[in-house]
Amino acid sequence: MKKLVILTFVFACALNACTTIKPGTIGNGGLSQLSGTWELNYISGPRIAFNGLYPGKKPTIKFEVAEKRVSGNTSCNSFSGTLVADDTTINLTGPFAMTKMACPGEGETTFIEMLKKVGTYSITSDTTLNFMMGDIAIMRFNKK
């Protein structure tokens, strides 16, 4: 009997751990608004101007909420992984699959490091996505 209780507990924990999208209501704002492709237009932190970090191509991020997938481009390399999010929080710490082309400048490194710091997000006017660290917007994207 004790083995059955332990086995049931382990099985329940395993099922819970497999859930990548946290409870949230798809279709009532928040998570459902995240779907689509977004292009970076602001990033905090670097002392280099935004256009200096991304002179040719701006980073993009694409959310496929129903498939629980996130993908994008760092302005140089492509990446993809599993979406871990709910109506207000998001975890972009990976693991992600990523191409490995040599990239000039600091733009890609800055983008990846800032994604790792994001804890929450907000969407305003259905066209602006803000990635937040605490209550500070550290990245901003426009809907494409």
Coordinates of N, CA and C in Angstrom, one line a residue:
M1 N 0.8 -1.2 0.0 CA 0.0 0.0 0.0 C 0.9 1.3 0.0
K2 N 1.9 1.2 0.8 CA 2.8 2.4 0.9 C 3.5 2.6 -0.5
K3 N 3.9 1.6 -1.2 CA 4.5 1.7 -2.5 C 3.5 2.3 -3.5
L4 N 2.2 1.9 -3.4 CA 1.2 2.5 -4.3 C 1.0 4.0 -4.1
V5 N 1.0 4.4 -2.8 CA 0.9 5.8 -2.5 C 2.1 6.6 -3.0
I6 N 3.3 6.1 -2.8 CA 4.5 6.7 -3.3 C 4.5 6.8 -4.8
L7 N 4.1 5.7 -5.5 CA 4.1 5.7 -6.9 C 3.0 6.7 -7.5
T8 N 1.9 6.8 -6.8 CA 0.8 7.7 -7.2 C 1.4 9.1 -7.1
F9 N 2.0 9.4 -6.0 CA 2.6 10.8 -5.8 C 3.6 11.1 -6.8
V10 N 4.5 10.2 -7.1 CA 5.6 10.4 -8.2 C 4.9 10.6 -9.5
F11 N 3.9 9.9 -9.9 CA 3.2 10.0 -11.1 C 2.5 11.4 -11.2
A12 N 1.9 11.8 -10.1 CA 1.2 13.1 -10.1 C 2.2 14.2 -10.3
C13 N 3.4 14.1 -9.6 CA 4.4 15.1 -9.8 C 4.9 15.2 -11.2
A14 N 5.1 14.0 -11.8 CA 5.6 14.0 -13.2 C 4.6 14.6 -14.1
L15 N 3.4 14.4 -14.0 CA 2.4 15.0 -14.9 C 2.3 16.5 -14.7
N16 N 2.4 16.9 -13.4 CA 2.4 18.4 -13.2 C 3.7 19.0 -13.8
A17 N 4.8 18.4 -13.7 CA 6.1 18.9 -14.3 C 6.0 19.0 -15.8
C18 N 5.2 18.2 -16.5 CA 5.1 18.2 -17.9 C 4.3 19.4 -18.5
T19 N 3.6 20.1 -17.6 CA 2.8 21.2 -18.1 C 3.7 22.4 -18.3
T20 N 3.8 22.9 -19.5 CA 4.7 24.0 -19.8 C 4.0 25.4 -19.8
I21 N 2.7 25.4 -20.2 CA 1.9 26.6 -20.1 C 1.2 26.5 -18.8
K22 N 1.4 27.5 -18.0 CA 0.8 27.5 -16.7 C -0.7 27.8 -16.8
P23 N -1.5 27.5 -15.8 CA -2.9 27.7 -15.9 C -3.2 29.2 -16.3
G24 N -4.0 29.3 -17.2 CA -4.4 30.6 -17.7 C -5.5 30.4 -18.7
T25 N -6.3 31.4 -19.0 CA -7.4 31.3 -19.9 C -7.0 31.8 -21.2
I26 N -6.8 30.9 -22.2 CA -6.5 31.3 -23.5 C -7.8 31.8 -24.1
G27 N -7.7 33.0 -24.7 CA -8.9 33.6 -25.3 C -9.4 34.8 -24.5
N28 N -8.9 35.0 -23.3 CA -9.4 36.1 -22.5 C -8.2 37.1 -22.2
G29 N -7.5 37.5 -23.3 CA -6.4 38.5 -23.1 C -5.2 37.8 -22.6
G30 N -4.2 38.5 -22.2 CA -2.9 38.0 -21.7 C -2.3 37.0 -22.7
L31 N -2.3 35.7 -22.3 CA -1.6 34.7 -23.1 C -2.1 34.6 -24.6
S32 N -3.4 34.8 -24.8 CA -3.8 34.7 -26.2 C -3.4 35.9 -27.0
Q33 N -3.2 37.0 -26.4 CA -2.7 38.2 -27.1 C -1.2 38.1 -27.5
L34 N -0.5 37.2 -26.8 CA 1.0 37.0 -27.0 C 1.2 36.4 -28.4
S35 N 0.3 35.6 -28.9 CA 0.4 34.9 -30.2 C 0.8 35.9 -31.3
G36 N 1.7 35.4 -32.2 CA 2.2 36.2 -33.3 C 3.6 36.5 -33.3
T37 N 4.1 37.3 -34.2 CA 5.5 37.7 -34.4 C 5.6 39.2 -33.9
W38 N 6.7 39.4 -33.1 CA 7.0 40.7 -32.5 C 8.4 41.1 -32.9
E39 N 8.6 42.4 -33.2 CA 9.9 42.9 -33.5 C 10.4 43.9 -32.5
L40 N 11.7 43.6 -32.0 CA 12.3 44.5 -31.0 C 12.4 45.9 -31.4
N41 N 12.0 46.9 -30.6 CA 12.3 48.3 -30.9 C 12.9 49.0 -29.7
Y42 N 13.2 48.3 -28.6 CA 13.8 49.0 -27.4 C 14.4 47.9 -26.6
I43 N 15.6 48.1 -26.1 CA 16.3 47.2 -25.1 C 17.1 48.1 -24.1
S44 N 16.9 47.8 -22.9 CA 17.7 48.6 -21.9 C 19.0 48.0 -21.6
G45 N 19.9 48.8 -21.0 CA 21.1 48.2 -20.5 C 22.4 48.6 -21.3
P46 N 22.4 48.4 -22.6 CA 23.7 48.6 -23.3 C 23.9 50.1 -23.5
R47 N 25.2 50.4 -23.5 CA 25.6 51.8 -23.7 C 25.7 52.2 -25.2
I48 N 25.4 51.2 -26.1 CA 25.4 51.4 -27.5 C 24.0 51.7 -27.9
A49 N 23.9 52.6 -28.9 CA 22.5 53.0 -29.4 C 21.9 51.7 -30.0
F50 N 20.5 51.7 -29.9 CA 19.8 50.6 -30.5 C 20.2 50.3 -31.9
N51 N 20.2 51.3 -32.7 CA 20.6 51.1 -34.2 C 22.0 50.7 -34.3
G52 N 22.9 50.9 -33.4 CA 24.2 50.4 -33.4 C 24.3 49.0 -33.1
L53 N 23.4 48.5 -32.2 CA 23.4 47.1 -31.8 C 22.8 46.3 -32.9
Y54 N 21.8 46.8 -33.6 CA 21.1 46.1 -34.7 C 21.0 46.9 -35.9
P55 N 22.2 47.1 -36.6 CA 22.2 48.0 -37.8 C 21.5 47.4 -39.0
G56 N 21.5 46.1 -39.2 CA 20.9 45.5 -40.4 C 19.5 45.0 -40.2
K57 N 19.3 44.2 -39.1 CA 18.1 43.5 -38.9 C 17.8 43.5 -37.4
K58 N 16.5 43.8 -37.1 CA 16.1 43.8 -35.7 C 15.7 42.4 -35.2
P59 N 16.0 42.1 -34.0 CA 15.5 40.8 -33.4 C 14.0 40.6 -33.5
T60 N 13.6 39.4 -33.6 CA 12.1 39.1 -33.6 C 11.9 37.9 -32.7
I61 N 10.7 37.8 -32.2 CA 10.3 36.7 -31.4 C 8.8 36.3 -31.8
K62 N 8.6 35.0 -31.9 CA 7.3 34.5 -32.4 C 6.7 33.6 -31.4
F63 N 5.5 33.8 -30.9 CA 4.8 32.9 -30.0 C 3.7 32.2 -30.7
E64 N 3.7 30.9 -30.5 CA 2.7 30.0 -31.0 C 2.1 29.4 -29.7
V65 N 1.1 30.1 -29.2 CA 0.5 29.7 -27.9 C -0.1 28.3 -27.9
A66 N -0.9 28.0 -28.9 CA -1.6 26.7 -28.9 C -0.6 25.6 -29.0
E67 N 0.5 25.8 -29.7 CA 1.5 24.7 -29.8 C 2.6 24.8 -28.7
K68 N 2.5 25.8 -27.8 CA 3.4 26.0 -26.7 C 4.8 26.1 -27.2
R69 N 5.0 26.9 -28.3 CA 6.3 27.1 -28.9 C 6.7 28.6 -28.9
V70 N 8.0 28.9 -28.8 CA 8.5 30.2 -29.0 C 9.7 30.1 -30.0
S71 N 9.8 31.0 -30.9 CA 11.0 31.0 -31.8 C 11.3 32.4 -32.2
G72 N 12.4 32.6 -32.9 CA 12.7 34.0 -33.3 C 14.1 34.0 -33.9
N73 N 14.6 35.3 -34.0 CA 15.8 35.6 -34.6 C 16.5 36.7 -33.7
T74 N 17.8 36.5 -33.4 CA 18.5 37.4 -32.5 C 19.1 38.6 -33.3
S75 N 18.8 38.7 -34.6 CA 19.3 39.6 -35.6 C 20.4 38.9 -36.4
C76 N 20.8 37.7 -35.9 CA 21.9 37.0 -36.6 C 21.5 35.5 -36.6
N77 N 21.3 34.9 -35.5 CA 20.9 33.5 -35.3 C 19.5 33.2 -35.0
S78 N 19.0 32.1 -35.5 CA 17.6 31.7 -35.2 C 17.6 30.8 -33.9
F79 N 16.4 30.9 -33.2 CA 16.3 30.1 -32.0 C 14.9 29.6 -31.9
S80 N 14.6 28.5 -31.1 CA 13.3 28.0 -30.9 C 13.3 27.1 -29.6
G81 N 12.2 27.1 -29.0 CA 12.0 26.3 -27.8 C 10.6 26.2 -27.3
T82 N 10.4 25.7 -26.1 CA 9.1 25.6 -25.5 C 8.7 26.8 -24.8
L83 N 7.4 27.2 -25.0 CA 6.9 28.4 -24.3 C 6.4 28.0 -22.9
V84 N 7.0 28.8 -21.9 CA 6.6 28.6 -20.5 C 6.0 30.0 -20.1
A85 N 4.7 30.1 -20.0 CA 4.0 31.4 -19.8 C 2.6 31.2 -19.3
D86 N 2.1 32.2 -18.6 CA 0.7 32.3 -18.4 C 0.2 33.7 -18.7
D87 N -0.9 34.2 -18.2 CA -1.4 35.5 -18.6 C -0.6 36.7 -18.2
T88 N 0.4 36.6 -17.3 CA 1.3 37.7 -17.0 C 2.7 37.3 -16.8
T89 N 3.1 36.1 -16.6 CA 4.5 35.7 -16.4 C 5.0 34.9 -17.6
I90 N 6.3 35.0 -17.7 CA 6.9 34.3 -18.8 C 8.3 33.9 -18.4
N91 N 8.8 32.7 -18.9 CA 10.1 32.3 -18.5 C 10.9 32.0 -19.9
L92 N 11.9 32.8 -20.2 CA 12.6 32.6 -21.4 C 14.1 32.2 -21.1
T93 N 14.3 31.4 -20.1 CA 15.6 31.0 -19.8 C 16.0 29.7 -20.5
G94 N 15.2 29.1 -21.4 CA 15.5 28.0 -22.2 C 15.2 26.7 -21.6
P95 N 15.7 25.6 -22.1 CA 16.7 25.5 -23.1 C 16.1 25.8 -24.5
F96 N 16.9 26.4 -25.3 CA 16.5 26.7 -26.7 C 17.5 26.1 -27.7
A97 N 17.0 25.7 -28.8 CA 17.8 25.3 -29.9 C 18.2 26.6 -30.7
M98 N 19.5 26.7 -31.1 CA 19.9 27.9 -31.7 C 21.0 27.6 -32.8
T99 N 20.9 28.3 -33.9 CA 21.9 28.2 -34.9 C 23.2 28.9 -34.4
K100 N 24.3 28.6 -35.0 CA 25.6 29.0 -34.4 C 26.5 29.8 -35.4
M101 N 25.9 30.8 -36.1 CA 26.7 31.6 -37.0 C 27.5 32.6 -36.2
A102 N 28.6 33.0 -36.7 CA 29.4 34.1 -36.0 C 28.7 35.4 -36.3
C103 N 28.5 36.1 -35.2 CA 27.7 37.4 -35.3 C 28.6 38.6 -34.9
P104 N 28.6 39.6 -35.7 CA 29.4 40.8 -35.3 C 28.7 41.6 -34.2
G105 N 29.5 42.3 -33.4 CA 29.0 43.2 -32.4 C 28.4 42.5 -31.2
E106 N 27.7 43.3 -30.4 CA 27.2 42.8 -29.1 C 25.7 42.6 -29.1
G107 N 25.1 42.8 -30.2 CA 23.6 42.8 -30.3 C 23.0 41.5 -29.9
E108 N 23.5 40.3 -30.4 CA 23.0 39.0 -30.1 C 23.1 38.7 -28.6
T109 N 24.3 38.9 -28.1 CA 24.6 38.7 -26.7 C 23.7 39.5 -25.8
T110 N 23.5 40.7 -26.1 CA 22.7 41.6 -25.3 C 21.2 41.1 -25.3
F111 N 20.7 40.7 -26.5 CA 19.4 40.2 -26.6 C 19.1 39.0 -25.8
I112 N 20.0 38.0 -25.9 CA 19.9 36.7 -25.2 C 20.0 37.0 -23.7
E113 N 20.9 37.8 -23.2 CA 21.1 38.1 -21.8 C 19.8 38.8 -21.2
M114 N 19.2 39.7 -22.0 CA 18.0 40.4 -21.5 C 16.8 39.4 -21.5
L115 N 16.7 38.5 -22.4 CA 15.6 37.6 -22.4 C 15.6 36.7 -21.1
K116 N 16.8 36.4 -20.7 CA 17.0 35.6 -19.4 C 16.5 36.3 -18.2
K117 N 16.5 37.6 -18.2 CA 16.1 38.4 -17.1 C 14.6 38.7 -17.0
V118 N 13.9 38.4 -18.1 CA 12.4 38.7 -18.2 C 11.6 37.8 -17.2
G119 N 10.7 38.4 -16.4 CA 9.9 37.6 -15.5 C 8.4 37.8 -15.9
T120 N 8.0 38.9 -16.3 CA 6.6 39.2 -16.6 C 6.5 40.0 -18.0
Y121 N 5.3 40.0 -18.5 CA 5.1 40.8 -19.7 C 3.7 41.5 -19.6
S122 N 3.6 42.5 -20.5 CA 2.3 43.2 -20.6 C 2.2 43.6 -22.1
I123 N 0.9 43.6 -22.5 CA 0.6 44.0 -23.9 C -0.3 45.2 -23.9
T124 N 0.1 46.3 -24.6 CA -0.8 47.5 -24.6 C -1.2 47.7 -26.0
S125 N -2.4 48.1 -26.2 CA -3.1 48.4 -27.5 C -2.9 47.3 -28.5
D126 N -2.8 46.0 -28.0 CA -2.6 44.9 -28.9 C -1.4 44.9 -29.9
T127 N -0.6 46.0 -29.8 CA 0.5 46.2 -30.7 C 1.8 46.3 -30.0
T128 N 1.9 46.5 -28.7 CA 3.2 46.7 -28.0 C 3.3 45.7 -26.9
L129 N 4.4 44.9 -27.0 CA 4.7 43.9 -26.0 C 5.9 44.4 -25.1
N130 N 5.7 44.5 -23.8 CA 6.7 44.9 -22.9 C 7.2 43.7 -22.1
F131 N 8.5 43.4 -22.1 CA 9.0 42.4 -21.2 C 9.6 43.1 -20.0
M132 N 9.2 42.6 -18.8 CA 9.5 43.3 -17.6 C 10.4 42.5 -16.7
M133 N 11.3 43.3 -16.0 CA 12.1 42.7 -14.9 C 11.6 43.5 -13.7
G134 N 10.9 42.8 -12.8 CA 10.2 43.6 -11.7 C 9.2 44.4 -12.3
D135 N 9.3 45.8 -12.0 CA 8.3 46.7 -12.6 C 8.9 47.6 -13.7
I136 N 10.1 47.2 -14.2 CA 10.8 48.0 -15.2 C 10.7 47.3 -16.5
A137 N 10.3 48.0 -17.6 CA 10.3 47.4 -18.9 C 11.8 47.4 -19.5
I138 N 12.3 46.2 -19.7 CA 13.6 46.0 -20.2 C 13.7 45.8 -21.7
M139 N 12.6 45.4 -22.3 CA 12.5 45.1 -23.7 C 11.1 45.5 -24.2
R140 N 11.1 46.1 -25.4 CA 9.8 46.4 -26.0 C 9.7 46.0 -27.4
F141 N 8.6 45.4 -27.8 CA 8.4 44.8 -29.2 C 7.2 45.4 -29.8
N142 N 7.2 45.6 -31.1 CA 6.0 45.9 -31.9 C 5.5 44.7 -32.6
K143 N 4.2 44.6 -32.7 CA 3.5 43.4 -33.4 C 3.8 43.6 -34.9
K144 N 4.2 42.5 -35.6 CA 4.5 42.6 -37.0 C 3.2 42.1 -37.8

